[in-house]
Short mmCIF file of C-alpha atoms in Angstrom, two decimals:
data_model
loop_
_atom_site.label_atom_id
_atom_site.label_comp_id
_atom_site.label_asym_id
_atom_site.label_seq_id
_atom_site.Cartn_x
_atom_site.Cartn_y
_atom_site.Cartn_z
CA UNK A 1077 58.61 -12.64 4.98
CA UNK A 1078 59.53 -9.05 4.20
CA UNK A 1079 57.65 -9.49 0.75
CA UNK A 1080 54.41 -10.67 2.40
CA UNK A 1081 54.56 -7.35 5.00
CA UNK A 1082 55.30 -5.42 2.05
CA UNK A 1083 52.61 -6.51 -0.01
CA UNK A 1084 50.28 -6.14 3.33
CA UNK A 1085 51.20 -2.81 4.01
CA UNK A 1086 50.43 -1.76 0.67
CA UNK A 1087 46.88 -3.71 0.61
CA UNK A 1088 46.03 -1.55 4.13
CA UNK A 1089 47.10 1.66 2.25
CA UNK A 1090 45.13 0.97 -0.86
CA UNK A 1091 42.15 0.14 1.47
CA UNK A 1092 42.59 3.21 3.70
CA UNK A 1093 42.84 5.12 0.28
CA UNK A 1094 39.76 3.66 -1.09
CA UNK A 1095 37.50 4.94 1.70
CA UNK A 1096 39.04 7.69 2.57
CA UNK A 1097 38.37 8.81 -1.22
CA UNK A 1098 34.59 8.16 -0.84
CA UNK A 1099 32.37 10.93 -1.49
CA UNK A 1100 28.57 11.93 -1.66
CA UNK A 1101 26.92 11.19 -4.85
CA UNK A 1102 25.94 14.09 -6.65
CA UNK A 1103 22.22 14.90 -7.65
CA UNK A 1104 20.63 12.83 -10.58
CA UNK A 1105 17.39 15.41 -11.00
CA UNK A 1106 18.48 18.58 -12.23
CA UNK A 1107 17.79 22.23 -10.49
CA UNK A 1108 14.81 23.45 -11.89
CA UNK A 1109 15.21 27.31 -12.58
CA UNK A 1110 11.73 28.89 -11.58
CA UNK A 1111 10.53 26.25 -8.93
CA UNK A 1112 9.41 29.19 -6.55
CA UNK A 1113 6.98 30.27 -8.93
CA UNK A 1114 5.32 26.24 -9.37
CA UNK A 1115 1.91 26.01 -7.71
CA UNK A 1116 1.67 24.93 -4.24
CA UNK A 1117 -0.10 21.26 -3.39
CA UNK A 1118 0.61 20.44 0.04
CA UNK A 1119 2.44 21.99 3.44
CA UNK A 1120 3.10 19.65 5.63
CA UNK A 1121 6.04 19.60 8.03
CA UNK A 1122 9.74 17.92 8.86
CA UNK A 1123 8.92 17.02 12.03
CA UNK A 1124 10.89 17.76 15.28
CA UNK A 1125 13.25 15.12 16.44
CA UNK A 1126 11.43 14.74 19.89
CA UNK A 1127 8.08 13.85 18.21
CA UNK A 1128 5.67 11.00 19.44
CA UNK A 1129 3.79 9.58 16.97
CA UNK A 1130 0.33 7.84 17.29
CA UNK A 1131 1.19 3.89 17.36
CA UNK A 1132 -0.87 3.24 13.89
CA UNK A 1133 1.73 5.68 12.13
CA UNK A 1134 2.23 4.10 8.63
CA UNK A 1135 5.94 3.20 8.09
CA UNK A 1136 6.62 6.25 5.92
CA UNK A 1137 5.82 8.30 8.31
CA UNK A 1138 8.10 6.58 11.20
CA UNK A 1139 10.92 6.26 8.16
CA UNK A 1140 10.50 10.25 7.40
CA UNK A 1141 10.67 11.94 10.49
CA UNK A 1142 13.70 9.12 11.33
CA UNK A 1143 15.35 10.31 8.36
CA UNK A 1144 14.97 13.86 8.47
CA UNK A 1145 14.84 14.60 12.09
CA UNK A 1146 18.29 16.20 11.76
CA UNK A 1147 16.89 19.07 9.77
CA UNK A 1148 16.45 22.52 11.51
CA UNK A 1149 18.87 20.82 14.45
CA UNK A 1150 16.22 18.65 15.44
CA UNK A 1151 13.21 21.38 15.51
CA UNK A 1152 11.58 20.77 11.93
CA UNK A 1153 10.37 23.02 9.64
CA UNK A 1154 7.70 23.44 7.19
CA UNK A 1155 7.72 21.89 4.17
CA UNK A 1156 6.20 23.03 1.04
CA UNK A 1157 5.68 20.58 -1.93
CA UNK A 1158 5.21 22.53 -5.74
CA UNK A 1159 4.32 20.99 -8.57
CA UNK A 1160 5.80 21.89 -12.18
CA UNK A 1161 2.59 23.50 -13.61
CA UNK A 1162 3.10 21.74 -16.79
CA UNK A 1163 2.66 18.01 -15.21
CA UNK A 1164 -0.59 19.05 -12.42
CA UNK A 1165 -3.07 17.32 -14.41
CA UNK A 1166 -0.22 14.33 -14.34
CA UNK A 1167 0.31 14.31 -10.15
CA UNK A 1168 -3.18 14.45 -9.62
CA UNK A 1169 -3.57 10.64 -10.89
CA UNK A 1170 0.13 10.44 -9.52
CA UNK A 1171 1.48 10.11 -12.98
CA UNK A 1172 2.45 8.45 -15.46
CA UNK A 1173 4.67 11.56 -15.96
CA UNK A 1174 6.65 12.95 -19.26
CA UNK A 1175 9.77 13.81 -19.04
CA UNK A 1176 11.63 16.80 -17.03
CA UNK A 1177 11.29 18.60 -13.36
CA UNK A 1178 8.17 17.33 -11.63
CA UNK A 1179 8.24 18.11 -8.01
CA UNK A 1180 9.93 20.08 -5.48
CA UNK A 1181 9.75 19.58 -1.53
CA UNK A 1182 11.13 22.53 0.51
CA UNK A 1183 11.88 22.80 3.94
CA UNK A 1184 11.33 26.05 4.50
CA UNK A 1185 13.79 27.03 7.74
CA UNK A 1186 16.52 24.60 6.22
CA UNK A 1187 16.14 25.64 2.89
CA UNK A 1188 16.67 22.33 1.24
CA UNK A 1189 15.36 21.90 -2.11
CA UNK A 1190 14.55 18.19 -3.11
CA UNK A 1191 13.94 17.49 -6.54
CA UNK A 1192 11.85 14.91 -8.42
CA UNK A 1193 12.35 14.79 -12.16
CA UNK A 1194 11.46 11.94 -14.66
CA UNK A 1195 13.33 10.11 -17.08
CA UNK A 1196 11.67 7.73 -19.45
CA UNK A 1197 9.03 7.18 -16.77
CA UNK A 1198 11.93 7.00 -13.72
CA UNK A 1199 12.17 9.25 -11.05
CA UNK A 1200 14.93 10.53 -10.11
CA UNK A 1201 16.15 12.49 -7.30
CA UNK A 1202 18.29 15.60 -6.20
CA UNK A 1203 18.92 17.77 -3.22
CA UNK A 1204 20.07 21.13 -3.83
CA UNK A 1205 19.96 24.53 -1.82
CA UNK A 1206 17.60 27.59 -2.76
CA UNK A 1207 20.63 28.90 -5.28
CA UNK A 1208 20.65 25.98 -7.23
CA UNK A 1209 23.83 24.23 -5.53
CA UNK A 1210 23.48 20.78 -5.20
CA UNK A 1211 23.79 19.60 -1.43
CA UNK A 1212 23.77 15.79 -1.25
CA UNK A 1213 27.17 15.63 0.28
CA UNK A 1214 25.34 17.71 3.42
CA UNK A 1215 23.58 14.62 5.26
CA UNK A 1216 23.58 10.83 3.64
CA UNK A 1217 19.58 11.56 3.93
CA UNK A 1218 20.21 14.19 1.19
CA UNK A 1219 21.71 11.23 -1.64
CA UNK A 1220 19.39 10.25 -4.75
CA UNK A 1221 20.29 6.77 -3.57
CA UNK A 1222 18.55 7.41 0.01
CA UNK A 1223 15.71 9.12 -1.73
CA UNK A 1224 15.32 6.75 -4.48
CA UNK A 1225 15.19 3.55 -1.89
CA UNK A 1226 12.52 5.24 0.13
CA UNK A 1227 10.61 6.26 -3.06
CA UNK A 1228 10.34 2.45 -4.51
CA UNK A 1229 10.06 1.04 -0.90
CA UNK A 1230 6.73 2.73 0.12
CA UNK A 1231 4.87 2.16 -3.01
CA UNK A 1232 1.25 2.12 -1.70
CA UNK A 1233 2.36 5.98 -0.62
CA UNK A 1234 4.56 6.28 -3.23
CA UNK A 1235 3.17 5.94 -6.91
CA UNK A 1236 5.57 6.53 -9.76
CA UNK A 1237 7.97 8.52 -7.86
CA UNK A 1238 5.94 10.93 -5.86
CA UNK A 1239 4.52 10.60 -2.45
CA UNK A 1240 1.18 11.06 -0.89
CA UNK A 1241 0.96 11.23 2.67
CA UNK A 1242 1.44 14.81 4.01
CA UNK A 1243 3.04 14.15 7.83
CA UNK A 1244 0.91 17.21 9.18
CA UNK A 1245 -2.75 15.08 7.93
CA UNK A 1246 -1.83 11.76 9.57
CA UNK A 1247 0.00 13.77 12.56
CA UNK A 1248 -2.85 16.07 13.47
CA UNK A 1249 -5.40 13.64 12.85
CA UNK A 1250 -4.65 11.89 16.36
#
């Protein structure tokens, strides 16, 4: 009897270890030095977490603003999407893309920087802050994993890794 407690005890401590342990994966797209000087594409917006949205709202839309209504403590912010200037002619047919830094997002009052590089012809994903240090571990929103599920989900939207329905067109078209 006293082995079977023992060997109980010690599966509840290994467990309590295990997620206790558990940590924030770090960035898989790498900071890309010079981003603020990348040509702007879009503004759009992080919406507030009190925002309505019209009924017909595609699912991307609903799933953003879900996602990122924590940013700015609920208020939103502006968000700025730049293109590497090397891979513009490449976003405008929404890829394929070469390889390296393709995209940044910004929220501009946060100051999260979300990065879309590709690999091979994968995108891959990383949050960072405007010096370059890598943030995923602030919100589980902020993860490659969250951005990456998102990304392949909404295909129609998303093509090849990068997205292309700015919240402030579909928002103030109502």
């Amino acid at each position: 009897m006293s082995f079977t407690f023992r060997a109980l005890a010690r599966s509840i401590v290994a467990t309590a270890f295990l997620f206790s342990s558990y940590s924030f994966a770090d960035s898989n797209a790498s900071y890309p030095e010079g981003w603020e000087t990348w040509p702007v594409v879009k503004e759009s917006m992080n919406l507030p977490a009190d925002t309505v949205l019209p009924p017909d709202t595609s699912l991307f839309i609903q799933e953003s603003v879900r996602a990122y209504s924590w940013i700015n403590n609920g208020n939103g912010s502006p968000l700025t999407i730049r293109v590497n200037p090397e891979k513009l002619e490449q976003y405008k047919t929404h890829g394929p893309y070469s390889d390296g830094p393709t995209v940044v997002a910004v929220s501009e009052v946060q100051g999260i920087v979300w990065v879309t590089e590709h690999i091979g012809g994968v995108a891959i994903y990383g949050s960072y802050d405007r010096q370059g240090k890598d943030i995923t571990s602030m919100h589980p929103t902020l993860e490659p994993s969250f951005c990456q599920n998102c990304h392949t989900t909404y295909k129609d939207i998303c093509i090849n890794g990068t997205c292309a329905e700015p919240v402030l067109q579909v928002y103030g078209s109502k």
